[in-house]
GROMACS .gro file of C-alpha atoms in nm:
model
  386
    1MET     CA    1   2.114  -0.463  -1.957
    2LYS     CA    2   2.308  -0.340  -1.646
    3MET     CA    3   2.180  -0.019  -1.513
    4GLY     CA    4   2.406   0.298  -1.474
    5ARG     CA    5   2.160   0.444  -1.245
    6CYS     CA    6   2.030   0.314  -0.929
    7PRO     CA    7   1.665   0.265  -0.971
    8PHE     CA    8   1.617   0.217  -0.606
    9THR     CA    9   1.687   0.563  -0.462
   10ALA     CA   10   1.454   0.659  -0.179
   11GLY     CA   11   1.352   1.026  -0.106
   12ILE     CA   12   1.343   1.169  -0.481
   13HIS     CA   13   1.087   1.399  -0.627
   14ALA     CA   14   1.189   1.307  -1.010
   15VAL     CA   15   1.050   0.973  -0.987
   16ASP     CA   16   0.854   1.009  -1.259
   17GLU     CA   17   1.173   1.067  -1.514
   18LEU     CA   18   1.384   0.769  -1.323
   19HIS     CA   19   1.114   0.537  -1.415
   20GLU     CA   20   1.060   0.642  -1.783
   21ASP     CA   21   1.392   0.648  -1.813
   22LEU     CA   22   1.414   0.300  -1.688
   23ARG     CA   23   1.106   0.194  -1.920
   24THR     CA   24   1.249   0.388  -2.232
   25SER     CA   25   1.613   0.227  -2.207
   26GLU     CA   26   1.586  -0.078  -2.457
   27PRO     CA   27   1.479  -0.343  -2.408
   28GLY     CA   28   1.323  -0.242  -2.035
   29VAL     CA   29   1.444  -0.496  -1.854
   30HIS     CA   30   1.734  -0.410  -1.640
   31GLU     CA   31   2.005  -0.583  -1.394
   32ALA     CA   32   2.062  -0.422  -1.086
   33GLU     CA   33   2.107  -0.429  -0.718
   34LEU     CA   34   1.889  -0.329  -0.412
   35PRO     CA   35   2.019  -0.101  -0.157
   36ASP     CA   36   2.157  -0.396   0.044
   37GLY     CA   37   2.335  -0.561  -0.220
   38SER     CA   38   2.103  -0.795  -0.343
   39PRO     CA   39   2.085  -0.904  -0.768
   40VAL     CA   40   1.727  -0.822  -0.892
   41TRP     CA   41   1.592  -0.784  -1.249
   42VAL     CA   42   1.399  -0.472  -1.282
   43VAL     CA   43   1.100  -0.532  -1.537
   44THR     CA   44   0.929  -0.205  -1.682
   45GLY     CA   45   0.641  -0.100  -1.915
   46TRP     CA   46   0.252  -0.183  -1.930
   47ASP     CA   47   0.253  -0.496  -2.123
   48ALA     CA   48   0.513  -0.683  -1.910
   49VAL     CA   49   0.450  -0.547  -1.587
   50THR     CA   50   0.050  -0.641  -1.573
   51THR     CA   51   0.138  -0.976  -1.782
   52LEU     CA   52   0.388  -1.076  -1.501
   53LEU     CA   53   0.153  -0.988  -1.224
   54ALA     CA   54  -0.103  -1.215  -1.344
   55ASP     CA   55   0.125  -1.486  -1.471
   56PRO     CA   56   0.085  -1.812  -1.237
   57ARG     CA   57   0.464  -1.868  -1.310
   58MET     CA   58   0.523  -1.549  -1.109
   59SER     CA   59   0.562  -1.649  -0.733
   60ALA     CA   60   0.568  -1.426  -0.423
   61ALA     CA   61   0.704  -1.679  -0.194
   62LYS     CA   62   1.055  -1.638  -0.069
   63ALA     CA   63   1.080  -2.018  -0.071
   64ASP     CA   64   1.096  -2.010  -0.427
   65SER     CA   65   1.425  -1.763  -0.447
   66THR     CA   66   1.721  -1.945  -0.595
   67THR     CA   67   1.954  -1.656  -0.505
   68GLY     CA   68   1.905  -1.662  -0.139
   69PHE     CA   69   1.658  -1.368  -0.110
   70ARG     CA   70   1.597  -1.245   0.229
   71GLY     CA   71   1.415  -0.904   0.188
   72GLN     CA   72   1.350  -0.812   0.603
   73ASN     CA   73   1.364  -1.152   0.722
   74LEU     CA   74   1.065  -1.212   0.905
   75PRO     CA   75   0.966  -1.350   1.208
   76ALA     CA   76   0.798  -1.720   1.135
   77ALA     CA   77   0.466  -1.606   1.253
   78LEU     CA   78   0.467  -1.293   1.008
   79GLU     CA   79   0.598  -1.492   0.724
   80ALA     CA   80   0.266  -1.649   0.632
   81ASN     CA   81   0.083  -1.304   0.529
   82LEU     CA   82  -0.046  -1.289   0.178
   83LEU     CA   83   0.196  -1.119   0.010
   84ASN     CA   84   0.468  -1.360   0.076
   85ILE     CA   85   0.275  -1.668   0.005
   86ASP     CA   86   0.151  -1.807  -0.311
   87GLY     CA   87  -0.007  -2.137  -0.479
   88GLU     CA   88  -0.234  -2.337  -0.288
   89GLN     CA   89  -0.157  -2.184   0.078
   90HIS     CA   90  -0.220  -1.798  -0.106
   91ARG     CA   91  -0.561  -1.951  -0.217
   92ARG     CA   92  -0.693  -2.064   0.074
   93VAL     CA   93  -0.562  -1.793   0.311
   94ARG     CA   94  -0.701  -1.546   0.070
   95LYS     CA   95  -1.063  -1.731   0.049
   96LEU     CA   96  -1.073  -1.760   0.463
   97ALA     CA   97  -0.985  -1.398   0.482
   98ALA     CA   98  -1.168  -1.192   0.189
   99GLU     CA   99  -1.526  -1.270   0.343
  100ALA     CA  100  -1.441  -1.003   0.598
  101PHE     CA  101  -1.402  -0.725   0.294
  102ALA     CA  102  -1.682  -0.905   0.100
  103PRO     CA  103  -1.922  -0.616  -0.040
  104ALA     CA  104  -2.173  -0.762   0.234
  105HIS     CA  105  -1.976  -0.532   0.490
  106HIS     CA  106  -1.905  -0.243   0.268
  107ALA     CA  107  -2.182  -0.012   0.432
  108SER     CA  108  -2.052  -0.132   0.817
  109GLN     CA  109  -1.712  -0.018   0.717
  110GLU     CA  110  -1.795   0.292   0.536
  111GLN     CA  111  -1.990   0.401   0.871
  112VAL     CA  112  -1.641   0.341   1.040
  113VAL     CA  113  -1.474   0.554   0.794
  114ARG     CA  114  -1.725   0.817   0.758
  115ALA     CA  115  -1.685   0.875   1.156
  116ALA     CA  116  -1.374   0.880   1.137
  117VAL     CA  117  -1.319   1.138   0.912
  118THR     CA  118  -1.552   1.388   1.063
  119GLU     CA  119  -1.401   1.331   1.412
  120LEU     CA  120  -1.057   1.435   1.239
  121VAL     CA  121  -1.186   1.680   0.992
  122ASP     CA  122  -1.409   1.833   1.297
  123ALA     CA  123  -1.101   1.898   1.488
  124LEU     CA  124  -0.893   2.075   1.209
  125PRO     CA  125  -0.865   2.442   1.238
  126ALA     CA  126  -1.120   2.660   1.084
  127THR     CA  127  -0.856   2.901   0.884
  128GLY     CA  128  -0.494   2.966   0.851
  129ASP     CA  129  -0.237   2.690   0.712
  130ILE     CA  130  -0.395   2.349   0.775
  131ASP     CA  131  -0.155   2.038   0.875
  132LEU     CA  132  -0.369   1.775   0.643
  133MET     CA  133  -0.078   1.497   0.717
  134GLY     CA  134  -0.051   1.529   1.097
  135GLY     CA  135  -0.398   1.620   1.168
  136LEU     CA  136  -0.563   1.343   0.904
  137CYS     CA  137  -0.397   1.130   0.650
  138GLU     CA  138  -0.150   1.000   0.932
  139PRO     CA  139  -0.400   0.938   1.200
  140LEU     CA  140  -0.699   0.819   0.997
  141PRO     CA  141  -0.566   0.498   0.905
  142PRO     CA  142  -0.494   0.369   1.227
  143GLN     CA  143  -0.834   0.456   1.375
  144VAL     CA  144  -1.026   0.317   1.086
  145ILE     CA  145  -0.830  -0.017   1.086
  146GLY     CA  146  -0.793  -0.009   1.451
  147THR     CA  147  -1.166  -0.001   1.527
  148LEU     CA  148  -1.251  -0.248   1.224
  149LEU     CA  149  -0.970  -0.496   1.362
  150GLY     CA  150  -1.080  -0.461   1.690
  151LEU     CA  151  -0.773  -0.327   1.822
  152PRO     CA  152  -0.747  -0.133   2.161
  153ALA     CA  153  -0.767   0.211   2.134
  154ASP     CA  154  -0.475   0.262   2.404
  155LYS     CA  155  -0.242   0.060   2.167
  156LEU     CA  156  -0.294   0.242   1.869
  157ASP     CA  157  -0.018   0.459   1.868
  158ALA     CA  158   0.231   0.169   1.963
  159PHE     CA  159   0.091  -0.016   1.644
  160ARG     CA  160   0.156   0.293   1.473
  161ALA     CA  161   0.511   0.306   1.599
  162ALA     CA  162   0.607  -0.015   1.522
  163ALA     CA  163   0.459  -0.014   1.163
  164ARG     CA  164   0.664   0.266   1.039
  165PRO     CA  165   0.995   0.154   1.057
  166LEU     CA  166   0.863  -0.159   0.850
  167PHE     CA  167   0.869   0.053   0.530
  168LEU     CA  168   1.229   0.129   0.551
  169ILE     CA  169   1.309  -0.078   0.278
  170ASP     CA  170   1.697  -0.097   0.283
  171THR     CA  171   1.737  -0.312   0.584
  172SER     CA  172   2.156  -0.293   0.551
  173THR     CA  173   2.122   0.043   0.705
  174HIS     CA  174   1.825   0.027   0.891
  175GLY     CA  175   1.811  -0.332   1.009
  176ALA     CA  176   1.791  -0.307   1.399
  177ALA     CA  177   1.505  -0.053   1.370
  178VAL     CA  178   1.307  -0.317   1.111
  179GLN     CA  179   1.396  -0.590   1.338
  180GLY     CA  180   1.271  -0.406   1.651
  181ALA     CA  181   0.970  -0.317   1.515
  182MET     CA  182   0.874  -0.668   1.386
  183GLY     CA  183   0.927  -0.850   1.721
  184THR     CA  184   0.690  -0.541   1.879
  185MET     CA  185   0.409  -0.581   1.614
  186LEU     CA  186   0.412  -0.949   1.671
  187MET     CA  187   0.386  -0.917   2.041
  188LEU     CA  188   0.140  -0.652   1.983
  189VAL     CA  189  -0.070  -0.865   1.722
  190ALA     CA  190  -0.038  -1.172   1.913
  191GLY     CA  191  -0.143  -1.022   2.231
  192VAL     CA  192  -0.460  -0.876   2.077
  193ILE     CA  193  -0.593  -1.248   1.928
  194ASP     CA  194  -0.522  -1.385   2.235
  195ASP     CA  195  -0.796  -1.121   2.379
  196LYS     CA  196  -1.015  -1.181   2.105
  197ARG     CA  197  -1.007  -1.546   2.147
  198ARG     CA  198  -1.103  -1.534   2.481
  199ASP     CA  199  -1.374  -1.227   2.427
  200PRO     CA  200  -1.458  -1.217   2.038
  201GLY     CA  201  -1.663  -0.905   1.941
  202ASP     CA  202  -1.812  -0.780   1.611
  203ASP     CA  203  -1.468  -0.724   1.425
  204LEU     CA  204  -1.244  -0.865   1.191
  205LEU     CA  205  -1.026  -1.051   1.407
  206SER     CA  206  -1.298  -1.243   1.560
  207ARG     CA  207  -1.451  -1.303   1.212
  208TRP     CA  208  -1.091  -1.426   1.119
  209LEU     CA  209  -1.097  -1.668   1.447
  210SER     CA  210  -1.433  -1.821   1.345
  211ALA     CA  211  -1.355  -1.821   0.961
  212ARG     CA  212  -1.411  -2.169   0.802
  213ASP     CA  213  -1.380  -2.326   0.464
  214GLY     CA  214  -1.551  -2.673   0.528
  215GLN     CA  215  -1.316  -2.828   0.817
  216ASP     CA  216  -1.025  -2.580   0.725
  217ARG     CA  217  -0.929  -2.270   0.937
  218LEU     CA  218  -0.640  -2.048   0.956
  219SER     CA  219  -0.351  -2.134   1.173
  220GLU     CA  220  -0.250  -1.930   1.457
  221ASP     CA  221   0.057  -1.838   1.244
  222GLU     CA  222  -0.195  -1.727   0.953
  223LEU     CA  223  -0.396  -1.501   1.165
  224ILE     CA  224  -0.113  -1.323   1.307
  225SER     CA  225   0.035  -1.289   0.940
  226LEU     CA  226  -0.310  -1.159   0.785
  227ALA     CA  227  -0.327  -0.934   1.098
  228PHE     CA  228   0.006  -0.784   1.009
  229ALA     CA  229  -0.045  -0.757   0.654
  230VAL     CA  230  -0.355  -0.561   0.701
  231ILE     CA  231  -0.202  -0.356   0.981
  232ILE     CA  232   0.101  -0.258   0.760
  233GLY     CA  233  -0.074  -0.196   0.420
  234GLY     CA  234  -0.389  -0.004   0.588
  235PHE     CA  235  -0.148   0.230   0.785
  236GLU     CA  236   0.133   0.353   0.593
  237ASN     CA  237  -0.037   0.290   0.214
  238VAL     CA  238  -0.332   0.457   0.296
  239THR     CA  239  -0.162   0.766   0.431
  240SER     CA  240   0.026   0.765   0.132
  241LEU     CA  241  -0.295   0.755  -0.099
  242THR     CA  242  -0.497   0.977   0.086
  243SER     CA  243  -0.224   1.280   0.104
  244ALA     CA  244  -0.154   1.219  -0.286
  245VAL     CA  245  -0.490   1.257  -0.371
  246LEU     CA  246  -0.577   1.602  -0.160
  247ASP     CA  247  -0.250   1.770  -0.270
  248GLU     CA  248  -0.349   1.669  -0.664
  249LEU     CA  249  -0.683   1.765  -0.592
  250VAL     CA  250  -0.589   2.136  -0.418
  251ARG     CA  251  -0.330   2.200  -0.681
  252TYR     CA  252  -0.505   2.090  -1.028
  253ARG     CA  253  -0.863   2.009  -0.982
  254CYS     CA  254  -1.010   2.172  -0.677
  255GLU     CA  255  -1.271   2.343  -0.868
  256GLU     CA  256  -1.368   2.057  -1.088
  257ALA     CA  257  -1.393   1.840  -0.769
  258ARG     CA  258  -1.605   2.093  -0.604
  259GLU     CA  259  -1.847   2.135  -0.883
  260LEU     CA  260  -1.913   1.739  -0.833
  261LEU     CA  261  -1.976   1.731  -0.456
  262GLY     CA  262  -2.338   1.731  -0.487
  263SER     CA  263  -2.309   1.423  -0.702
  264PRO     CA  264  -2.146   1.118  -0.508
  265PRO     CA  265  -2.111   0.875  -0.787
  266GLU     CA  266  -1.951   1.141  -1.006
  267PHE     CA  267  -1.710   1.263  -0.710
  268ALA     CA  268  -1.615   0.920  -0.617
  269ARG     CA  269  -1.546   0.836  -1.021
  270LEU     CA  270  -1.318   1.178  -0.991
  271VAL     CA  271  -1.141   1.064  -0.671
  272ARG     CA  272  -1.068   0.716  -0.802
  273LYS     CA  273  -0.951   0.859  -1.139
  274VAL     CA  274  -0.678   1.098  -0.948
  275MET     CA  275  -0.573   0.830  -0.710
  276GLY     CA  276  -0.475   0.623  -1.057
  277ALA     CA  277  -0.270   0.955  -1.182
  278VAL     CA  278  -0.072   1.019  -0.835
  279ALA     CA  279  -0.039   0.624  -0.744
  280PRO     CA  280   0.227   0.629  -0.486
  281VAL     CA  281   0.349   0.266  -0.489
  282ASN     CA  282   0.658   0.274  -0.736
  283TYR     CA  283   0.716  -0.089  -0.752
  284ALA     CA  284   0.524  -0.442  -0.697
  285LEU     CA  285   0.677  -0.659  -0.397
  286ARG     CA  286   0.915  -0.902  -0.559
  287ARG     CA  287   0.845  -1.217  -0.739
  288PHE     CA  288   1.066  -1.536  -0.851
  289PRO     CA  289   1.011  -1.682  -1.174
  290LEU     CA  290   0.917  -2.054  -1.146
  291THR     CA  291   1.057  -2.141  -1.456
  292ASP     CA  292   1.300  -1.949  -1.657
  293ILE     CA  293   1.094  -1.697  -1.843
  294ASP     CA  294   1.191  -1.489  -2.128
  295VAL     CA  295   1.076  -1.086  -2.097
  296ASN     CA  296   1.121  -0.855  -2.427
  297GLY     CA  297   1.383  -1.093  -2.520
  298ILE     CA  298   1.569  -1.106  -2.181
  299ARG     CA  299   1.598  -1.472  -2.023
  300ILE     CA  300   1.533  -1.422  -1.652
  301PRO     CA  301   1.624  -1.750  -1.479
  302ARG     CA  302   1.402  -1.931  -1.243
  303GLY     CA  303   1.423  -1.809  -0.883
  304HIS     CA  304   1.573  -1.487  -0.957
  305THR     CA  305   1.412  -1.144  -0.786
  306VAL     CA  306   1.217  -0.959  -1.025
  307ILE     CA  307   1.092  -0.626  -0.917
  308LEU     CA  308   0.787  -0.505  -1.137
  309SER     CA  309   0.791  -0.086  -1.208
  310LEU     CA  310   0.431   0.004  -1.135
  311ARG     CA  311   0.512   0.349  -1.210
  312SER     CA  312   0.656   0.283  -1.553
  313ALA     CA  313   0.341   0.090  -1.641
  314HIS     CA  314   0.128   0.414  -1.557
  315LEU     CA  315   0.347   0.629  -1.758
  316ASP     CA  316   0.373   0.392  -2.076
  317PRO     CA  317   0.192   0.521  -2.333
  318ALA     CA  318   0.051   0.139  -2.435
  319ARG     CA  319  -0.131   0.180  -2.108
  320ARG     CA  320  -0.392   0.413  -2.273
  321GLU     CA  321  -0.735   0.469  -2.081
  322ARG     CA  322  -0.705   0.080  -1.941
  323HIS     CA  323  -0.735   0.002  -1.560
  324ASP     CA  324  -0.457   0.131  -1.333
  325LEU     CA  325  -0.234  -0.041  -1.086
  326VAL     CA  326  -0.314   0.152  -0.743
  327PHE     CA  327  -0.427  -0.183  -0.608
  328GLY     CA  328  -0.201  -0.449  -0.821
  329HIS     CA  329  -0.303  -0.674  -1.036
  330GLY     CA  330  -0.421  -1.062  -1.040
  331ARG     CA  331  -0.441  -1.300  -0.762
  332HIS     CA  332  -0.250  -1.051  -0.529
  333PHE     CA  333  -0.454  -0.748  -0.590
  334CYS     CA  334  -0.496  -0.569  -0.284
  335ILE     CA  335  -0.779  -0.727  -0.058
  336GLY     CA  336  -0.875  -0.395   0.155
  337ALA     CA  337  -0.896  -0.196  -0.209
  338ALA     CA  338  -1.259  -0.103  -0.133
  339LEU     CA  339  -1.166   0.022   0.220
  340ALA     CA  340  -0.881   0.229   0.111
  341GLU     CA  341  -1.095   0.403  -0.193
  342MET     CA  342  -1.360   0.474   0.076
  343GLN     CA  343  -1.092   0.647   0.294
  344ALA     CA  344  -0.955   0.849   0.002
  345VAL     CA  345  -1.312   0.965  -0.114
  346HIS     CA  346  -1.450   1.082   0.211
  347VAL     CA  347  -1.121   1.247   0.329
  348ALA     CA  348  -1.147   1.450   0.010
  349ARG     CA  349  -1.482   1.546   0.033
  350ALA     CA  350  -1.451   1.622   0.388
  351VAL     CA  351  -1.189   1.864   0.334
  352LEU     CA  352  -1.346   2.014   0.038
  353GLU     CA  353  -1.646   2.097   0.206
  354LYS     CA  354  -1.488   2.248   0.526
  355TYR     CA  355  -1.271   2.461   0.317
  356PRO     CA  356  -1.450   2.720   0.077
  357VAL     CA  357  -1.063   2.822  -0.004
  358LEU     CA  358  -0.771   2.591  -0.016
  359LYS     CA  359  -0.433   2.617  -0.181
  360PRO     CA  360  -0.099   2.429  -0.191
  361VAL     CA  361   0.144   2.617   0.078
  362LYS     CA  362   0.451   2.536  -0.149
  363PRO     CA  363   0.541   2.344  -0.449
  364ARG     CA  364   0.516   1.982  -0.438
  365GLU     CA  365   0.886   1.951  -0.483
  366GLN     CA  366   0.990   2.128  -0.167
  367TYR     CA  367   0.785   1.886   0.056
  368LEU     CA  368   0.974   1.626   0.266
  369LEU     CA  369   0.943   1.264   0.114
  370ARG     CA  370   0.900   0.893   0.321
  371PRO     CA  371   1.286   0.735   0.320
  372SER     CA  372   1.126   0.432   0.105
  373TRP     CA  373   1.217   0.358  -0.265
  374LEU     CA  374   0.914   0.153  -0.264
  375THR     CA  375   0.695   0.424  -0.261
  376TYR     CA  376   0.660   0.833  -0.335
  377ALA     CA  377   0.500   0.951  -0.057
  378LEU     CA  378   0.479   1.301   0.085
  379ALA     CA  379   0.606   1.309   0.462
  380GLU     CA  380   0.402   1.663   0.508
  381LEU     CA  381   0.088   1.796   0.343
  382SER     CA  382  -0.012   2.161   0.426
  383VAL     CA  383  -0.251   2.380   0.276
  384SER     CA  384  -0.386   2.768   0.323
  385THR     CA  385  -0.713   2.873   0.356
  386ALA     CA  386  -0.629   3.238   0.284
   0.00000   0.00000   0.00000
């Protein structure tokens, strides 16, 4: 079915209405065009989206496109990231990378998160209108990821500046900014890896440099691509997640959350539930069928670009009480999910503990949004203590 309405409009607050319209317009599978003119299929609804996310016939590798899909046209050294590979290469890279995020490391990672949150929250004003975006949600992820990866503290601002344009999904209008950011990111990551090779430390990059599975190890491009993916996902996505959680708690669940502060497990469960309700990601990254597939009676040819609407799946009554898709589903489930959740929990706890009174300063619909159709993400967030 051809869509009369563009499903890839950036920076709109009525995003739930858009995705619900996509889901309820039969058959829930639509032909559309990305802002750069690339033809795609948009698939909606809980059953179809979760099935395709876990389907081994759906590849994340651009090499499996039959329509010439280029996306952001990453440099070769960044192409081998976990979001852009599949099959055996994805299995081996993920296996080599995953140990660094294993439960055995969660306690030490939580110490890093707790220290960073404490430092930032302590620096926030005691009263008045509090800029939670600029004072907490934006600086926290670079500080956490920078510490864990072993990035030089004096280069964190450069990494953050390079990461931001990469969320400008419409390369037809922001191509120069995106390409420039990619070149800068490649130079920064490669430089840090060279430093770690000469002087390894107790950090993720050093672990990946020494990671082995028998005689197998990560190639130079795989190392660079892996660090790139962690930085991109760990910076902007966590900023979007923590700001969405804070806004939701302050507006609608502040008293409930305060009552659970004395029970950390219950508090964490509430935050996780809120994360599922306000998940900022609208779409999963594109997939390419390895064979012709049928979805809701519609034939999608091999290699065509498929965009899965996570937001429509969350809104679908068929979801009921089943798990959310905040961190994806299937073999591409976010490798850093536990770390992102830690940050959301500690941010929420620290803010509630510091401020006995919290109120939104304006309706959510008046907030500026980040300019991406891939996410519904706040660009600002302030609260009042009065």
